[in-house]
Coordinates of C-alpha atoms in Angstrom, one line a residue:
M17 CA 120.8 93.1 114.2
A18 CA 119.6 96.6 113.2
K19 CA 117.9 98.8 115.7
K20 CA 114.6 100.5 115.1
Q21 CA 116.3 103.9 114.7
S22 CA 118.1 102.6 111.6
V23 CA 114.7 101.8 110.1
E24 CA 113.5 105.2 110.9
A25 CA 116.5 106.7 109.2
I26 CA 115.7 104.7 106.1
V27 CA 112.2 106.2 106.1
D28 CA 113.8 109.6 106.7
Q29 CA 115.8 109.1 103.5
L30 CA 112.6 108.2 101.6
C31 CA 110.9 111.4 102.9
A32 CA 113.9 113.5 102.0
I33 CA 114.0 112.4 98.4
F34 CA 110.3 112.7 98.0
D35 CA 110.2 116.2 99.5
E36 CA 113.1 117.4 97.4
S37 CA 111.4 116.1 94.2
V38 CA 108.2 117.8 95.1
A39 CA 110.0 121.0 95.8
N40 CA 111.9 120.8 92.5
L41 CA 108.7 120.1 90.6
R42 CA 106.9 123.0 92.2
K43 CA 109.8 125.4 91.6
A44 CA 110.0 124.3 87.9
L45 CA 106.2 124.8 87.5
A46 CA 106.3 128.3 89.0
L47 CA 109.2 129.3 86.7
Y48 CA 107.3 128.0 83.7
I49 CA 104.2 129.8 84.6
E50 CA 106.1 133.0 85.3
N51 CA 108.3 133.2 82.2
G52 CA 108.0 130.0 80.2
T53 CA 111.3 128.4 81.4
R54 CA 111.2 124.7 80.7
P55 CA 112.6 122.2 83.0
D56 CA 116.2 121.0 82.3
P57 CA 116.2 117.6 80.6
K58 CA 119.6 116.8 82.1
A59 CA 118.3 117.5 85.6
R60 CA 115.2 115.3 84.9
A61 CA 117.5 112.5 83.7
K62 CA 119.3 112.6 87.1
G63 CA 115.9 112.2 88.9
C64 CA 115.1 115.8 90.0
F65 CA 111.3 115.0 89.9
A66 CA 111.7 111.3 90.8
Y67 CA 109.8 109.2 93.3
P68 CA 112.1 107.5 95.8
E69 CA 112.7 103.8 95.4
L70 CA 112.9 101.4 98.4
R71 CA 115.0 98.3 97.7
I72 CA 115.5 95.1 99.8
D73 CA 118.2 92.6 99.0
Y74 CA 117.9 89.2 100.6
H75 CA 121.0 87.1 100.0
P76 CA 121.2 83.3 100.1
T77 CA 123.9 83.5 102.8
A78 CA 121.7 85.7 105.1
P79 CA 120.9 84.1 108.4
Q80 CA 117.6 82.2 108.3
P81 CA 115.0 82.5 111.1
E82 CA 115.0 79.5 113.4
L83 CA 111.2 79.4 113.0
S84 CA 109.3 80.7 110.0
P85 CA 107.3 83.8 111.1
T86 CA 103.6 82.9 111.8
R87 CA 102.4 86.3 110.7
A88 CA 100.9 86.6 107.2
F89 CA 103.1 89.5 106.0
A90 CA 106.7 90.7 106.1
R91 CA 107.7 87.3 104.9
L92 CA 110.3 86.2 102.3
N93 CA 110.1 82.9 100.6
E94 CA 113.3 83.0 98.6
P95 CA 116.4 85.2 98.2
G96 CA 116.5 88.0 95.7
S97 CA 116.0 91.7 95.2
Y98 CA 112.7 93.4 95.9
A99 CA 111.9 97.1 95.1
S100 CA 109.0 99.5 94.9
T101 CA 108.6 103.2 94.3
I102 CA 107.1 105.0 97.3
A103 CA 104.7 107.9 97.3
R104 CA 104.1 110.1 100.3
P105 CA 106.5 108.2 102.7
E106 CA 105.7 110.5 105.6
L107 CA 102.0 109.4 105.4
F108 CA 103.1 105.8 105.5
R109 CA 105.9 106.2 108.1
E110 CA 104.5 103.9 110.7
Y111 CA 103.5 101.3 108.2
L112 CA 106.9 101.2 106.6
T113 CA 108.8 101.2 109.9
V114 CA 106.9 98.2 111.2
Q115 CA 107.2 96.2 107.9
L116 CA 110.9 96.9 107.4
Q117 CA 111.8 96.2 111.0
H118 CA 110.2 92.7 110.7
L119 CA 112.3 92.0 107.6
I120 CA 115.5 93.1 109.2
D121 CA 114.9 91.2 112.4
D122 CA 113.9 88.0 110.8
Y123 CA 115.8 87.9 107.6
G124 CA 118.8 90.2 107.9
V125 CA 118.0 92.0 104.7
Q126 CA 120.0 94.9 103.3
I127 CA 117.8 98.0 102.6
S128 CA 118.8 100.8 100.3
V129 CA 117.1 104.0 99.2
G130 CA 117.6 105.9 95.9
R131 CA 115.9 107.8 93.2
S132 CA 113.7 105.8 90.8
A133 CA 113.1 106.2 87.1
S134 CA 109.5 107.1 87.8
E135 CA 108.6 110.8 88.1
I136 CA 105.9 112.4 90.2
P137 CA 103.1 113.7 87.9
Y138 CA 102.7 117.4 88.3
P139 CA 99.0 117.4 89.2
Y140 CA 99.9 115.8 92.6
V141 CA 102.0 118.7 93.7
I142 CA 99.8 121.6 92.9
D143 CA 97.5 121.4 95.9
E144 CA 98.6 123.6 98.9
S145 CA 101.5 124.9 96.8
G146 CA 100.1 128.4 96.0
I147 CA 100.7 127.7 92.3
E148 CA 98.0 129.3 90.0
L149 CA 98.0 127.7 86.6
G150 CA 95.9 130.5 85.1
N151 CA 95.1 129.9 81.4
I152 CA 97.8 127.3 80.9
S153 CA 96.3 124.1 79.6
T154 CA 97.0 120.6 81.0
T155 CA 98.0 119.6 77.4
E156 CA 100.7 122.3 77.4
L157 CA 102.0 121.4 80.8
S158 CA 102.1 117.7 79.9
R159 CA 104.6 118.5 77.1
W160 CA 107.2 119.7 79.5
F161 CA 106.4 118.1 82.9
P162 CA 105.7 114.5 84.1
A163 CA 102.0 113.7 83.8
N164 CA 99.8 110.8 84.6
E165 CA 100.2 107.9 82.1
L166 CA 97.6 105.2 82.5
V167 CA 100.1 102.6 81.2
A168 CA 102.1 103.2 84.4
I169 CA 99.0 102.8 86.8
G170 CA 97.5 99.4 87.5
D171 CA 96.8 96.5 89.8
E172 CA 98.9 93.9 88.1
V173 CA 100.9 93.0 91.2
A174 CA 97.8 92.7 93.4
D175 CA 96.1 90.6 90.8
G176 CA 99.2 88.3 90.4
L177 CA 100.1 89.6 86.9
G178 CA 103.1 91.7 87.8
L179 CA 105.4 89.2 89.6
Q180 CA 108.8 88.8 88.0
K181 CA 111.0 85.8 87.8
S182 CA 113.2 85.1 90.8
S183 CA 116.3 86.3 88.9
E184 CA 114.9 89.8 88.4
T185 CA 113.9 92.5 90.8
R186 CA 110.5 91.6 92.2
P187 CA 107.7 93.8 93.6
L188 CA 108.2 94.8 97.3
A189 CA 104.6 96.0 97.8
L190 CA 101.2 95.6 96.2
F191 CA 101.0 99.2 95.1
D192 CA 103.8 101.4 93.7
A193 CA 104.0 105.2 93.9
P194 CA 102.0 106.1 90.7
R195 CA 99.2 103.8 91.8
T196 CA 99.2 105.1 95.3
D197 CA 99.2 108.8 94.4
F198 CA 96.4 108.2 91.9
S199 CA 94.2 106.7 94.7
L200 CA 95.1 109.3 97.3
A201 CA 94.0 112.0 94.9
R202 CA 90.8 110.2 94.1
L203 CA 90.0 109.6 97.8
K204 CA 90.0 113.3 98.6
H205 CA 87.7 113.9 95.6
Y206 CA 85.2 111.2 96.4
T207 CA 85.1 111.5 100.2
G208 CA 85.7 115.3 100.8
T209 CA 88.3 114.6 103.5
P210 CA 92.1 114.7 103.6
V211 CA 93.8 111.3 103.2
E212 CA 95.8 112.1 106.3
H213 CA 92.6 111.8 108.3
F214 CA 91.8 108.2 107.3
Q215 CA 92.0 105.7 110.1
H216 CA 93.1 102.1 110.1
W217 CA 89.7 100.7 111.1
V218 CA 87.0 101.2 108.4
L219 CA 83.3 100.8 108.3
F220 CA 81.3 101.0 105.1
T221 CA 77.6 101.6 105.0
N222 CA 75.0 102.0 102.3
Y223 CA 72.5 104.3 104.1
V224 CA 72.8 107.9 105.3
R225 CA 71.1 107.3 108.7
Y226 CA 74.1 105.3 109.8
V227 CA 76.1 108.5 109.2
D228 CA 73.8 110.4 111.5
E229 CA 74.2 107.8 114.2
F230 CA 78.0 107.8 113.8
V231 CA 78.2 111.5 114.0
G232 CA 76.3 111.4 117.3
F233 CA 78.6 108.6 118.6
A234 CA 81.7 110.5 117.6
I235 CA 80.7 113.7 119.3
D236 CA 79.7 111.9 122.5
A237 CA 83.0 110.1 122.5
L238 CA 85.0 113.3 122.1
R239 CA 83.1 114.9 125.0
R240 CA 84.3 112.1 127.4
K241 CA 87.3 113.1 129.4
D242 CA 88.8 109.6 129.2
S243 CA 88.2 109.4 125.4
P244 CA 91.1 108.0 123.3
Y245 CA 89.9 110.1 120.4
L246 CA 91.5 113.4 119.3
G247 CA 89.2 114.9 116.8
F248 CA 86.4 114.4 114.2
S249 CA 87.0 115.0 110.5
V250 CA 84.0 115.4 108.2
P251 CA 83.7 116.8 104.7
G252 CA 84.7 120.4 104.8
A253 CA 85.4 120.6 108.6
F254 CA 87.4 119.3 111.5
Y255 CA 86.2 119.3 115.2
E256 CA 88.4 119.3 118.2
R257 CA 87.1 118.7 121.8
G258 CA 86.4 122.3 122.4
Q259 CA 84.4 122.9 119.2
L260 CA 81.4 120.5 119.7
E261 CA 78.6 122.8 120.8
N262 CA 76.8 123.0 117.5
A263 CA 78.7 120.2 115.7
E264 CA 75.8 117.9 114.9
A265 CA 73.7 120.6 113.3
E266 CA 76.7 122.0 111.4
I267 CA 77.7 118.6 110.1
A268 CA 74.1 117.8 108.9
A269 CA 74.0 121.1 107.1
G270 CA 77.6 120.9 105.8
R271 CA 79.3 120.0 102.6
W272 CA 78.8 116.2 102.6
R273 CA 76.2 116.4 99.7
R274 CA 79.0 117.6 97.4
H275 CA 80.8 114.3 97.6
Q276 CA 79.8 111.0 96.1
M277 CA 81.0 108.9 99.1
P278 CA 81.5 111.2 102.1
A279 CA 83.8 110.0 104.8
Y280 CA 83.8 110.6 108.6
H281 CA 86.9 110.0 110.7
L282 CA 86.9 109.7 114.5
M283 CA 90.6 110.2 114.9
A284 CA 93.0 108.7 117.4
E285 CA 96.8 108.5 117.8
N286 CA 98.6 106.6 115.0
G287 CA 95.5 106.3 113.0
D288 CA 93.9 103.9 115.5
G289 CA 90.5 105.5 115.3
I290 CA 87.5 104.7 113.1
T291 CA 86.6 105.8 109.5
L292 CA 83.0 105.5 108.3
V293 CA 82.3 105.9 104.6
N294 CA 78.8 106.1 103.2
I295 CA 79.4 104.4 99.9
G296 CA 75.7 104.7 98.8
V297 CA 74.0 102.0 96.8
G298 CA 75.5 99.7 94.2
P299 CA 78.6 97.6 93.6
S300 CA 80.3 100.2 91.4
N301 CA 80.6 102.6 94.3
A302 CA 81.8 99.7 96.5
K303 CA 84.5 98.7 94.1
T304 CA 85.6 102.3 93.6
I305 CA 86.1 103.2 97.2
C306 CA 87.9 99.9 98.0
D307 CA 90.2 100.5 95.0
H308 CA 91.4 103.7 96.6
I309 CA 91.3 103.0 100.4
A310 CA 93.3 99.8 99.8
V311 CA 96.5 101.8 99.1
L312 CA 96.3 103.1 102.7
R313 CA 96.7 99.5 103.9
P314 CA 93.9 99.5 106.5
E315 CA 93.8 96.9 109.2
V316 CA 90.2 95.8 108.3
W317 CA 87.0 97.0 106.6
L318 CA 83.5 95.9 107.5
M319 CA 80.2 96.3 105.6
I320 CA 77.5 97.4 107.9
G321 CA 74.3 98.1 106.0
H322 CA 70.8 97.0 105.0
C323 CA 69.7 93.9 103.1
G324 CA 66.6 92.1 101.9
G325 CA 65.9 89.0 103.9
L326 CA 65.2 85.9 101.8
R327 CA 64.0 83.4 104.4
P328 CA 60.4 83.3 105.7
S329 CA 61.8 82.8 109.3
Q330 CA 63.5 86.2 109.2
T331 CA 62.0 89.3 110.7
I332 CA 62.6 92.9 109.8
G333 CA 65.4 94.1 112.1
D334 CA 67.2 90.7 112.2
Y335 CA 70.9 90.4 111.4
V336 CA 72.7 88.5 108.7
L337 CA 76.3 87.5 109.3
A338 CA 77.8 86.6 105.9
H339 CA 79.7 83.4 105.8
A340 CA 79.8 83.2 102.0
Y341 CA 79.0 85.4 99.0
L342 CA 77.2 84.8 95.7
R343 CA 78.9 87.4 93.5
D344 CA 76.2 88.5 91.0
D345 CA 77.8 92.0 91.0
H346 CA 80.0 91.0 87.9
L347 CA 82.3 94.0 88.4
L348 CA 85.4 91.9 89.2
D349 CA 84.8 88.9 87.0
D350 CA 87.8 89.7 84.8
V351 CA 90.4 90.1 87.6
L352 CA 88.8 87.7 90.2
P353 CA 86.7 85.1 88.4
P354 CA 83.4 84.3 90.3
E355 CA 84.5 80.6 90.7
I356 CA 87.4 81.8 93.0
P357 CA 86.0 81.4 96.5
V358 CA 86.1 84.4 98.8
P359 CA 86.6 82.8 102.3
A360 CA 85.2 84.1 105.5
I361 CA 87.9 85.5 107.9
A362 CA 87.5 83.5 111.2
E363 CA 88.8 86.3 113.4
V364 CA 86.4 88.8 111.9
Q365 CA 83.4 86.4 112.0
R366 CA 84.1 85.6 115.7
A367 CA 84.4 89.3 116.6
L368 CA 81.2 90.3 114.8
F369 CA 79.2 87.6 116.7
E370 CA 80.8 88.4 120.0
A371 CA 80.2 92.1 119.5
A372 CA 76.5 91.4 118.7
M373 CA 76.1 89.5 121.9
K374 CA 77.8 92.3 123.9
V375 CA 75.8 95.1 122.4
T376 CA 72.4 93.4 122.4
G377 CA 72.9 91.9 125.8
E378 CA 71.5 88.5 124.6
D379 CA 73.1 85.1 125.2
E380 CA 74.2 83.0 122.3
D381 CA 71.0 81.0 122.0
D382 CA 68.7 84.1 122.0
L383 CA 70.9 85.9 119.6
K384 CA 70.9 83.0 117.1
R385 CA 67.1 83.4 116.9
R386 CA 67.6 86.7 115.1
L387 CA 71.1 86.5 113.7
R388 CA 71.3 84.3 110.7
T389 CA 74.6 83.1 109.2
G390 CA 74.8 82.1 105.5
T391 CA 75.3 83.2 102.0
V392 CA 74.6 86.8 100.9
V393 CA 73.8 87.6 97.3
T394 CA 75.2 90.8 95.9
T395 CA 73.5 91.9 92.7
D396 CA 74.1 94.6 90.2
D397 CA 70.4 94.8 89.3
R398 CA 68.5 97.1 91.6
N399 CA 65.2 95.7 90.1
W400 CA 66.1 92.0 90.4
E401 CA 62.5 91.5 91.7
L402 CA 61.3 92.0 88.1
R403 CA 63.0 88.7 87.2
Y404 CA 61.5 86.8 90.0
T405 CA 61.5 83.3 88.4
A406 CA 65.2 83.4 87.6
S407 CA 66.1 85.1 90.8
S408 CA 64.3 82.6 93.0
M409 CA 66.0 79.7 91.3
R410 CA 69.4 81.3 91.9
F411 CA 68.6 82.0 95.6
N412 CA 67.5 78.4 96.1
Q413 CA 70.6 76.9 94.5
S414 CA 72.9 79.1 96.6
R415 CA 70.9 78.7 99.8
A416 CA 71.1 82.5 100.1
V417 CA 69.7 84.2 103.2
A418 CA 70.0 87.8 102.2
I419 CA 70.5 90.1 99.2
D420 CA 72.2 93.5 98.8
M421 CA 74.2 95.4 96.3
E422 CA 77.6 96.0 98.0
S423 CA 78.7 93.2 100.4
A424 CA 80.2 90.7 98.0
T425 CA 82.0 93.5 96.2
V426 CA 83.6 94.8 99.4
A427 CA 84.6 91.3 100.4
A428 CA 86.0 90.4 97.0
Q429 CA 88.0 93.6 97.1
G430 CA 89.3 92.8 100.5
Y431 CA 90.4 89.4 99.3
R432 CA 92.0 90.9 96.2
F433 CA 93.9 93.6 98.1
R434 CA 94.7 91.5 101.2
V435 CA 92.5 93.6 103.6
P436 CA 90.6 91.6 106.2
Y437 CA 86.8 92.0 105.6
G438 CA 83.5 91.1 107.1
T439 CA 79.8 91.7 106.7
L440 CA 77.0 92.2 109.2
L441 CA 73.7 93.3 107.5
C442 CA 70.3 94.2 109.0
V443 CA 67.1 93.0 107.3
S444 CA 65.1 96.0 106.2
D445 CA 62.6 94.2 104.0
K446 CA 61.6 90.7 102.8
P447 CA 60.7 91.2 99.1
L448 CA 60.0 87.5 98.5
H449 CA 57.5 87.4 101.2
G450 CA 55.5 90.5 100.7
E451 CA 57.1 92.6 103.4
L452 CA 58.3 95.8 101.6
K453 CA 59.7 98.9 103.1
L454 CA 56.5 100.9 103.6
P455 CA 56.8 104.4 105.1
G456 CA 55.3 103.5 108.5
Q457 CA 57.2 100.3 108.9
A458 CA 60.4 101.9 107.7
N459 CA 60.4 104.6 110.4
A460 CA 59.9 102.2 113.2
F461 CA 62.6 99.9 111.9
Y462 CA 65.2 102.6 111.4
E463 CA 64.7 104.0 114.9
R464 CA 65.0 100.6 116.5
A465 CA 67.8 99.0 114.4
I466 CA 70.3 101.5 113.2
S467 CA 71.8 102.6 116.5
Q468 CA 72.3 99.0 117.7
H469 CA 73.7 97.9 114.4
L470 CA 76.3 100.6 114.2
R471 CA 77.4 100.0 117.8
I472 CA 77.9 96.3 116.9
G473 CA 80.2 97.4 114.1
I474 CA 82.2 99.7 116.4
E475 CA 82.5 97.1 119.1
T476 CA 83.7 94.6 116.5
L477 CA 86.6 96.9 115.6
T478 CA 87.4 97.2 119.3
L479 CA 87.6 93.4 119.6
L480 CA 89.7 93.1 116.4
K481 CA 92.3 95.6 117.6
R482 CA 93.2 93.0 120.2
E483 CA 94.1 90.5 117.5
G484 CA 97.2 92.3 116.5
D485 CA 99.1 90.6 113.6
D486 CA 96.8 87.6 113.8
L487 CA 94.0 89.5 112.1
H488 CA 95.9 89.4 108.8
S489 CA 95.0 85.9 107.8
R490 CA 97.3 83.9 105.6
K491 CA 94.1 83.1 103.7
L492 CA 94.6 86.4 102.0
R493 CA 98.2 85.8 100.9
S494 CA 99.2 84.1 97.7
F495 CA 102.1 81.6 97.4
D496 CA 104.2 84.2 95.6
E497 CA 103.5 87.4 97.5
P498 CA 105.2 90.8 97.8
P499 CA 106.8 91.1 101.3
L500 CA 105.1 94.2 102.5
R501 CA 101.5 93.9 103.8

């Protein structure tokens, strides 16, 4: 049986090939900019700019585990060869080490590393390289250097379209290197923070006041001597324990407005902290951010935001725990048809309810009076109220209890990308019953509800950390699944 060190050595090989390819590409770019020297085609043919490839061979004669692993990932259903190109292996070191060790321990696989036929696009190596392109156009560079080709970037594997026959090499992971690098670059653009700062436990919100509350929570947590957190990353800045004197004011006045979906990372060892992303309003933003965070393979993402209550028994400030979703966002209909059910994840549902009891201090019966479980409608029409007759029929048929513009999209993306998901919303208005968000009502509601709601989300993540591998439900895995989570 291989020891963990051998797995770490495999990841070291991945890193060495990737780092060498990046160095080769940067050197070639610098020479071209300096004197027009073009890269050597023969060197490119040998993989001088190539992504590393990770390959696993599972032979029919390999020892079989006495008991099939109960975890949902790092499983092999049949013998064969599995391979994927790997981007930024140092960023994914812990993830790769854990996944590969499981496969070695349980299946006795043979793992090899080499250079792939896929080259690193030059735009991904320019940042932090000191290379100045000057007046050289991207069109000119693309003639002589590897560039992004959309035909090589897609979600065919995640959507079940890229699985090969058992006699051929099959995908090892949901995302290959070009897809991963594409999303890593987009994440920095949209959120204003380095991808290295993203944590494994993710909260999404649709309202900026949750950000203010999270900033306060993060700074207070860092001030505690027994805090497990190491620092706080925000758009354009990073705060360590000794730099917190004016942090809240600096963050409020900072660069977050420059970014479409600013992110805030309360960082801990091994990425075990919390990331909050203000995705704003609408299913398009929700889809976009999930498309890109998914490549980081987070442990879970939760939607913590506002909704419209649809039942007369609800009160502004009540909670809605989504057990089902009516997907009227329409963004994913082509890749995940609306008739495909998006199931609730039991471990997440239980943690959300237990966290609500702990934070509110209420017992189960009292909490149930103001926490409603049921179907949440996610619409792509911000003015759905103008089609009241059609909308009310739809709500009646679905037995919906709340409406928003993000939750079903986030859940569907979690289902699609095998990331555990959950939704706890707070009722901010009741449009069907004449209770709209008027200025006076809104201020009182926000002051009362937001702090508690955010703390429930954070406490939920604390509870989910105790689930370990059990959090990754087999509900999210297909019958013909790439081995890596």
